[in-house]
CSV table of C-alpha atoms in Angstrom, one decimal:
chain,number,residue,atom,x,y,z
A,1,MET,CA,-55.1,-50.3,83.6
A,2,THR,CA,-57.2,-47.3,82.3
A,3,PRO,CA,-57.4,-45.7,78.8
A,4,GLU,CA,-56.0,-42.8,80.2
A,5,HIS,CA,-53.0,-44.4,81.8
A,6,ASP,CA,-52.3,-45.8,78.2
A,7,LEU,CA,-52.3,-42.9,76.7
A,8,ARG,CA,-50.3,-41.3,79.4
A,9,LEU,CA,-47.7,-44.3,78.7
A,10,ARG,CA,-47.9,-43.8,75.0
A,11,LEU,CA,-47.3,-40.4,75.0
A,12,GLU,CA,-44.1,-40.9,77.7
A,13,GLU,CA,-42.7,-43.6,75.1
A,14,ALA,CA,-43.7,-41.1,71.6
A,15,ARG,CA,-41.6,-38.1,73.8
A,16,ARG,CA,-38.7,-40.3,74.6
A,17,ILE,CA,-38.4,-41.2,70.6
A,18,ASN,CA,-38.6,-38.1,69.6
A,19,ARG,CA,-35.8,-37.1,72.4
A,20,LEU,CA,-33.7,-39.7,70.1
A,21,MET,CA,-34.2,-38.9,67.0
A,22,ARG,CA,-33.7,-35.1,67.7
A,23,GLU,CA,-30.3,-36.5,69.1
A,24,GLN,CA,-29.6,-38.5,66.4
A,25,MET,CA,-30.5,-36.5,63.0
A,26,PRO,CA,-28.0,-35.4,61.4
A,27,ARG,CA,-27.8,-31.5,60.9
A,28,ASP,CA,-27.6,-30.9,57.6
A,29,LEU,CA,-30.0,-32.9,56.6
A,30,PRO,CA,-31.8,-32.6,53.0
A,31,GLY,CA,-35.0,-32.7,52.3
A,32,GLY,CA,-37.9,-30.0,53.1
A,33,GLU,CA,-41.0,-32.4,53.7
A,34,TRP,CA,-39.1,-35.0,55.9
A,35,LYS,CA,-37.7,-32.1,58.0
A,36,GLY,CA,-40.4,-30.5,58.3
A,37,TRP,CA,-42.7,-33.3,59.6
A,38,MET,CA,-40.0,-34.3,61.7
A,39,ARG,CA,-39.9,-30.7,63.2
A,40,GLN,CA,-43.5,-30.1,63.4
A,41,LEU,CA,-43.9,-33.4,65.6
A,42,SER,CA,-41.0,-32.6,67.8
A,43,ASP,CA,-42.8,-29.2,68.2
A,44,LEU,CA,-45.8,-31.1,69.3
A,45,LEU,CA,-44.8,-33.6,71.5
A,46,GLU,CA,-42.7,-31.1,73.4
A,47,ALA,CA,-45.3,-28.8,73.7
A,48,PRO,CA,-46.9,-28.3,77.5
A,49,LEU,CA,-50.3,-29.5,78.6
A,50,PRO,CA,-53.3,-27.1,78.9
A,51,ALA,CA,-54.1,-25.6,82.1
A,52,GLU,CA,-57.8,-26.5,82.3
A,53,PRO,CA,-58.2,-29.6,80.4
A,54,ALA,CA,-60.8,-29.8,77.6
A,55,ARG,CA,-64.0,-32.2,78.0
A,56,GLU,CA,-63.1,-35.3,75.3
A,57,HIS,CA,-64.4,-38.7,75.0
A,58,PHE,CA,-62.6,-41.6,73.2
A,59,VAL,CA,-63.6,-44.7,72.1
A,60,HIS,CA,-61.3,-47.8,70.6
A,61,TRP,CA,-62.8,-48.5,67.4
A,62,ALA,CA,-62.3,-51.0,64.3
A,63,CYS,CA,-61.2,-48.8,61.2
A,64,PRO,CA,-63.2,-50.2,58.1
A,65,LYS,CA,-60.5,-49.0,55.6
A,66,CYS,CA,-57.2,-50.6,57.3
A,67,GLY,CA,-58.5,-52.6,60.0
A,68,ARG,CA,-56.4,-51.6,62.5
A,69,GLN,CA,-58.0,-50.6,66.0
A,70,ARG,CA,-57.8,-46.8,66.2
A,71,ILE,CA,-58.3,-44.2,69.0
A,72,ASN,CA,-61.4,-42.0,67.9
A,73,ILE,CA,-61.2,-39.2,69.7
A,74,ARG,CA,-64.5,-37.5,69.7
A,75,HIS,CA,-64.8,-33.6,70.1
A,76,SER,CA,-68.5,-33.5,70.4
A,77,GLU,CA,-71.8,-35.6,70.8
A,78,GLN,CA,-71.9,-35.8,67.3
A,79,ASP,CA,-71.6,-39.2,65.1
A,80,GLU,CA,-68.2,-38.0,64.0
A,81,TRP,CA,-65.0,-39.4,64.1
A,82,ALA,CA,-61.8,-39.7,62.2
A,83,CYS,CA,-59.1,-42.7,61.8
A,84,ALA,CA,-55.7,-41.5,62.7
A,85,ALA,CA,-53.7,-43.5,59.7
A,86,CYS,CA,-56.0,-43.1,57.1
A,87,ASP,CA,-58.2,-40.4,58.0
A,88,LEU,CA,-61.5,-41.7,57.2
A,89,SER,CA,-64.7,-39.9,58.2
A,90,ALA,CA,-67.9,-42.1,58.4
A,91,THR,CA,-71.5,-41.4,59.6
A,92,PRO,CA,-72.3,-43.4,62.3
A,93,PRO,CA,-69.3,-44.7,63.4
A,94,PRO,CA,-68.9,-48.6,63.1
A,95,ALA,CA,-69.5,-51.0,65.9
A,96,PRO,CA,-66.9,-51.3,68.5
A,97,VAL,CA,-64.1,-53.7,68.9
A,98,ALA,CA,-65.5,-56.5,70.9
A,99,GLY,CA,-64.3,-56.2,74.9
A,100,ASP,CA,-64.0,-52.9,74.5
A,101,ALA,CA,-66.8,-50.4,75.9
A,102,GLN,CA,-67.3,-46.8,75.7
A,103,VAL,CA,-66.3,-45.0,78.7
A,104,ALA,CA,-65.7,-41.4,78.8
A,105,HIS,CA,-62.7,-39.8,80.9
A,106,ALA,CA,-61.3,-36.2,81.2
A,107,ILE,CA,-58.7,-35.9,79.7
A,108,THR,CA,-55.9,-33.4,79.0
A,109,VAL,CA,-55.0,-33.3,75.6
A,110,PRO,CA,-55.4,-30.5,73.0
A,111,PRO,CA,-57.7,-31.2,70.5
A,112,PRO,CA,-56.2,-30.7,67.1
A,113,ALA,CA,-53.2,-33.1,68.0
A,114,HIS,CA,-55.4,-36.3,68.1
A,115,TRP,CA,-53.2,-38.0,65.4
A,116,LEU,CA,-50.3,-37.9,67.9
A,117,TRP,CA,-51.5,-40.9,69.7
A,118,MET,CA,-51.0,-43.6,67.7
A,119,SER,CA,-48.5,-46.0,69.1
A,120,ALA,CA,-44.7,-46.1,68.7
A,121,VAL,CA,-45.1,-49.5,67.1
A,122,ASP,CA,-47.3,-47.8,64.0
A,123,LEU,CA,-45.0,-44.8,63.7
A,124,ALA,CA,-41.7,-47.3,63.6
A,125,PRO,CA,-42.2,-48.9,59.8
A,126,ARG,CA,-43.1,-45.4,58.6
A,127,LEU,CA,-39.7,-44.3,60.2
A,128,ASP,CA,-37.8,-46.9,58.4
A,129,ALA,CA,-39.3,-46.2,55.2
A,130,LEU,CA,-38.3,-42.6,55.6
A,131,GLU,CA,-35.2,-43.6,56.9
A,132,ALA,CA,-34.3,-45.9,54.1
A,133,THR,CA,-35.9,-43.4,51.1
A,134,GLU,CA,-33.4,-40.6,53.1
A,135,ARG,CA,-30.0,-43.3,53.1
A,136,GLU,CA,-31.3,-44.4,49.3
A,137,ARG,CA,-31.4,-40.0,48.6
A,138,HIS,CA,-28.1,-39.4,50.0
A,139,ALA,CA,-26.4,-42.0,48.4
A,140,LYS,CA,-27.5,-40.4,44.8
A,141,ILE,CA,-26.5,-37.2,46.3
A,142,ARG,CA,-22.9,-38.5,47.5
A,143,GLU,CA,-22.9,-40.4,44.0
A,144,ARG,CA,-23.6,-37.4,42.3
A,145,LEU,CA,-20.9,-35.3,44.3
A,146,HIS,CA,-18.7,-37.5,43.5
A,147,ASP,CA,-19.6,-37.2,39.6
A,148,LEU,CA,-19.0,-33.1,40.2
A,149,GLU,CA,-15.7,-33.5,41.7
A,150,GLU,CA,-14.8,-35.7,38.6
A,151,ARG,CA,-15.9,-32.9,36.3
A,152,CYS,CA,-14.0,-30.4,38.2
A,153,GLU,CA,-10.9,-31.9,38.1
A,154,THR,CA,-11.3,-32.5,34.3
A,155,LEU,CA,-12.3,-28.6,34.3
A,156,GLN,CA,-9.7,-27.8,36.3
A,157,ALA,CA,-7.2,-29.6,33.9
A,158,ARG,CA,-8.7,-28.1,30.7
A,159,CYS,CA,-8.5,-24.8,32.9
A,160,ASN,CA,-4.8,-25.1,33.2
A,161,LEU,CA,-4.2,-26.4,29.6
A,162,ASN,CA,-5.9,-23.4,28.8
A,163,ALA,CA,-4.0,-21.2,30.7
A,164,ASP,CA,-0.9,-22.8,29.0
A,165,HIS,CA,-2.1,-22.2,25.3
A,166,ALA,CA,-3.3,-18.3,26.6
A,167,ALA,CA,0.5,-17.7,27.9
A,168,LYS,CA,1.9,-19.0,24.9
A,169,LEU,CA,-0.1,-17.3,22.9
A,170,GLY,CA,0.8,-14.5,24.9
A,171,ASN,CA,4.3,-14.2,24.1
A,172,ARG,CA,4.1,-15.0,20.5
A,173,ALA,CA,1.7,-11.7,20.7
A,174,ASP,CA,4.1,-10.0,22.3
A,175,ALA,CA,7.0,-11.1,19.8
A,176,ALA,CA,4.5,-10.1,17.0
A,177,CYS,CA,4.1,-6.6,18.6
A,178,LYS,CA,7.6,-6.2,18.9
A,179,ARG,CA,8.1,-7.2,14.9
A,180,LEU,CA,5.3,-4.9,14.1
A,181,ASP,CA,6.9,-2.0,16.0
A,182,ALA,CA,10.4,-2.9,14.3
A,183,LEU,CA,8.5,-2.8,10.9
A,184,GLU,CA,7.1,0.5,12.1
A,185,GLU,CA,10.2,2.1,12.5
A,186,ARG,CA,11.9,0.8,9.2
A,187,ALA,CA,8.5,2.0,7.5
A,188,ALA,CA,9.4,5.3,9.1
A,189,PHE,CA,12.8,5.4,8.4
A,190,TYR,CA,11.9,4.8,4.6
A,191,ASP,CA,9.3,7.1,4.5
A,192,ASP,CA,11.7,10.0,5.8
A,193,CYS,CA,14.3,8.7,2.8
A,194,ILE,CA,11.4,8.6,-0.2
A,195,GLN,CA,10.5,12.2,1.4
A,196,SER,CA,13.9,13.5,1.0
A,197,HIS,CA,14.5,12.0,-2.2
A,198,ILE,CA,11.2,13.8,-3.6
A,199,LYS,CA,12.4,16.9,-2.2
A,200,ARG,CA,15.8,16.2,-4.1
A,201,LEU,CA,13.6,15.3,-7.0
A,202,ASP,CA,12.1,18.4,-6.8
A,203,ALA,CA,14.9,20.4,-6.9
A,204,ALA,CA,16.5,18.5,-9.6
A,205,GLU,CA,13.4,19.2,-11.3
A,206,ARG,CA,13.5,22.9,-11.1
A,207,ASP,CA,17.1,22.7,-11.7
A,208,VAL,CA,16.2,21.0,-14.6
A,209,SER,CA,13.8,23.4,-16.0
A,210,GLY,CA,16.8,26.3,-15.4
A,211,TRP,CA,18.7,24.7,-16.9
A,212,LYS,CA,16.5,23.9,-19.9
A,213,THR,CA,15.5,27.9,-20.5
A,214,ASP,CA,19.3,28.4,-20.1
A,215,HIS,CA,20.2,26.0,-22.9
A,216,ALA,CA,17.2,27.2,-25.0
A,217,SER,CA,18.8,30.5,-24.7
A,218,SER,CA,22.1,29.5,-25.0
A,219,ALA,CA,21.1,27.4,-28.2
A,220,ALA,CA,18.6,30.7,-29.8
A,221,ALA,CA,22.5,32.4,-29.1
A,222,LEU,CA,24.4,29.6,-30.4
A,223,ALA,CA,22.1,29.4,-33.2
A,224,SER,CA,22.0,33.3,-34.3
A,225,ARG,CA,25.9,33.2,-33.7
A,226,ILE,CA,26.0,30.0,-36.7
A,227,THR,CA,24.0,31.7,-39.1
A,228,TYR,CA,26.6,35.1,-38.5
A,229,GLY,CA,29.5,32.3,-38.4
A,230,ASP,CA,28.0,31.4,-42.1
A,231,LYS,CA,27.4,34.1,-43.5
A,232,GLU,CA,30.8,35.5,-42.6
A,233,ARG,CA,32.3,32.2,-43.6
A,234,GLY,CA,31.1,32.2,-46.8
A,235,ALA,CA,32.1,35.7,-47.8
A,236,LEU,CA,35.6,34.9,-46.4
A,237,ALA,CA,35.8,31.6,-48.6
A,238,GLU,CA,34.8,33.9,-51.6
A,239,ARG,CA,37.6,36.4,-50.9
A,240,VAL,CA,40.1,33.2,-50.5
A,241,ALA,CA,38.7,31.7,-53.5
A,242,GLU,CA,39.7,35.4,-54.9
A,243,ASN,CA,42.7,35.1,-53.7
A,244,PHE,CA,43.7,31.9,-54.4
A,245,SER,CA,43.4,32.4,-57.9
A,246,ALA,CA,45.4,35.2,-57.8
A,247,LEU,CA,47.9,33.5,-55.8
A,248,TYR,CA,47.8,31.0,-58.5
A,249,GLY,CA,48.4,32.8,-61.4
A,250,LEU,CA,51.7,33.7,-59.6
A,251,LEU,CA,53.1,30.6,-59.9
A,252,SER,CA,55.5,29.0,-61.8
A,253,ASP,CA,54.9,26.5,-64.4
A,254,ALA,CA,56.2,23.6,-62.3
A,255,ASP,CA,54.3,24.8,-59.1
A,256,ARG,CA,51.1,24.8,-61.1
A,257,ALA,CA,52.0,21.1,-62.6
A,258,ARG,CA,52.7,20.3,-59.0
A,259,CYS,CA,49.4,21.6,-57.9
A,260,ARG,CA,47.5,19.6,-61.0
A,261,ALA,CA,49.0,16.7,-60.1
A,262,ALA,CA,47.8,17.2,-56.6
A,263,LEU,CA,44.6,17.9,-58.0
A,264,LEU,CA,44.6,14.6,-59.6
A,265,ARG,CA,45.4,12.7,-57.1
A,266,HIS,CA,42.5,13.9,-55.0
A,267,PRO,CA,39.5,13.4,-57.9
A,268,THR,CA,37.2,13.7,-54.7
A,269,ALA,CA,37.7,17.3,-53.9
A,270,THR,CA,34.6,18.7,-55.3
A,271,LEU,CA,33.1,20.8,-52.6
A,272,PRO,CA,32.7,24.6,-53.1
A,273,PRO,CA,34.6,27.3,-51.9
A,274,ALA,CA,32.4,28.4,-49.0
A,275,THR,CA,33.0,25.1,-47.2
A,276,VAL,CA,37.1,25.4,-46.8
A,277,PRO,CA,37.8,25.8,-43.1
A,278,MET,CA,39.0,29.5,-42.5
A,279,ALA,CA,42.3,28.2,-41.0
A,280,VAL,CA,43.6,26.4,-44.0
A,281,ALA,CA,42.5,28.7,-46.4
A,282,GLN,CA,44.7,31.8,-44.1
A,283,GLU,CA,47.6,28.8,-44.0
A,284,ALA,CA,47.4,28.5,-48.1
A,285,ALA,CA,47.3,32.1,-48.4
A,286,GLU,CA,50.2,33.0,-46.5
A,287,ALA,CA,52.2,30.1,-48.4
A,288,LEU,CA,51.6,31.2,-51.7
A,289,LEU,CA,52.5,34.4,-50.6
A,290,GLU,CA,55.4,33.9,-49.2
A,291,THR,CA,56.5,31.0,-52.2
A,292,THR,CA,55.6,34.0,-54.2
A,293,LEU,CA,57.8,36.6,-52.3
A,294,ASN,CA,60.8,34.1,-51.7
A,295,GLN,CA,61.3,31.1,-53.8
A,296,THR,CA,62.8,29.3,-51.0
A,297,ALA,CA,62.9,25.5,-50.4
A,298,THR,CA,60.7,25.4,-47.3
A,299,ASN,CA,58.5,28.1,-48.7
A,300,THR,CA,57.9,25.8,-51.8
A,301,ARG,CA,57.3,23.1,-49.1
A,302,ARG,CA,55.1,24.4,-47.4
A,303,ALA,CA,53.5,26.3,-49.7
A,304,ARG,CA,52.4,22.6,-51.3
A,305,ARG,CA,51.3,21.3,-48.0
A,306,ALA,CA,48.9,24.3,-48.2
A,307,ILE,CA,47.7,23.7,-51.9
A,308,ASP,CA,47.2,19.6,-50.5
A,309,ALA,CA,45.3,20.9,-47.6
A,310,LEU,CA,42.6,23.3,-49.8
A,311,VAL,CA,42.8,20.4,-52.2
A,312,ALA,CA,41.8,18.3,-49.7
A,313,ALA,CA,39.3,20.5,-48.4
A,314,GLY,CA,37.8,20.8,-51.8
A,315,VAL,CA,39.0,24.1,-53.3
A,316,LYS,CA,39.2,23.8,-57.0
A,317,PRO,CA,42.3,25.6,-58.4
A,318,PRO,CA,41.1,28.3,-61.4
C-alpha cells in the first residue's frame, strides 16, 4: 500500500466519523469551544479538493516529544517540520523510522490542513474525553436546572402567600377607607352643628348686649324713679305723721289708752315715720277719720287695726 493510498483511506475514515458525529450530535449542545471545533473540523473534512494539486512531500517521522509516529508535511525544501499532535518544531528533523523511506509523491491535499491526517485511533481518546466532559457538564446543568426548578416552586409558593396577604391587606384597607369616609361625614356634620351653634351664640351675645343696654337704661330710669319716690315718700310720711298726730288728738281717752297698750305690745316699733308704707298710712288716716266722725264698733275695730299696722310699721304716736 502506497502512502498516498493510506492517506486516502484515512481521509475517508475521518469523513465517515464526521458524518456519524453530525448525525448523533445533539442540536442544543452547549459549550462554544467544543461546538466551534467540531464545526470547523466538519467543514474542513467535507471541503472539496483543489483542482490543481499542490506539490508536497511527506515523510513518516517519529516525534521526539510524544514518541509516536506522525506524518510530516513538508511545504518546502527547507528542514522544517511540525508534529500534528504536539505541534513540536525542530531543525533539522529527526531520523526517520526504521523501515520507512523518504518518498515524494504528488498528493491533492490543502497545505493548511496538515493536522487533519491524524488517524481515527488517535482521535478516539480525545473524543471520548470530550464526550465524558460534556456528559459531566450536562449532569451539572441538569442538577442546576433541578435546583432552579425547586427554587422557582418555592418562590411561587411564597408569591402565592404574598398575594393572599396582599389581598387581605387590601380588604382591610378598603374597610379602613370606608370607616374613614364615615368618620369624615360625621366630622362634617359636627362641623355644621358647631357652626350653627356659633351663629346662635353670636346672636345671643348680640341680644345680651342689647339687653344689657336696655337693662342699664331701665335701671337708670328705675333708680331715678326710686329717688323721686323716696323723696315723695318722705314728704308723704311727714304729712301722714302730722295727720296721725292730729287724728290722735281727736281720740277719746279710752282709744288713746288702747293705742298706748298697742305701742307697749310692740316695743320694737322705733322706725321713723318716713319708712311707713303709703297704703298703711292712708288706711290708718281713713280709719282714724271715720272713727272720729262716726263712733261705731266697726269703725273702732278698723281704727284699732290701722293703729296696730302703724305701730308695727314703726310709727310712734305723739
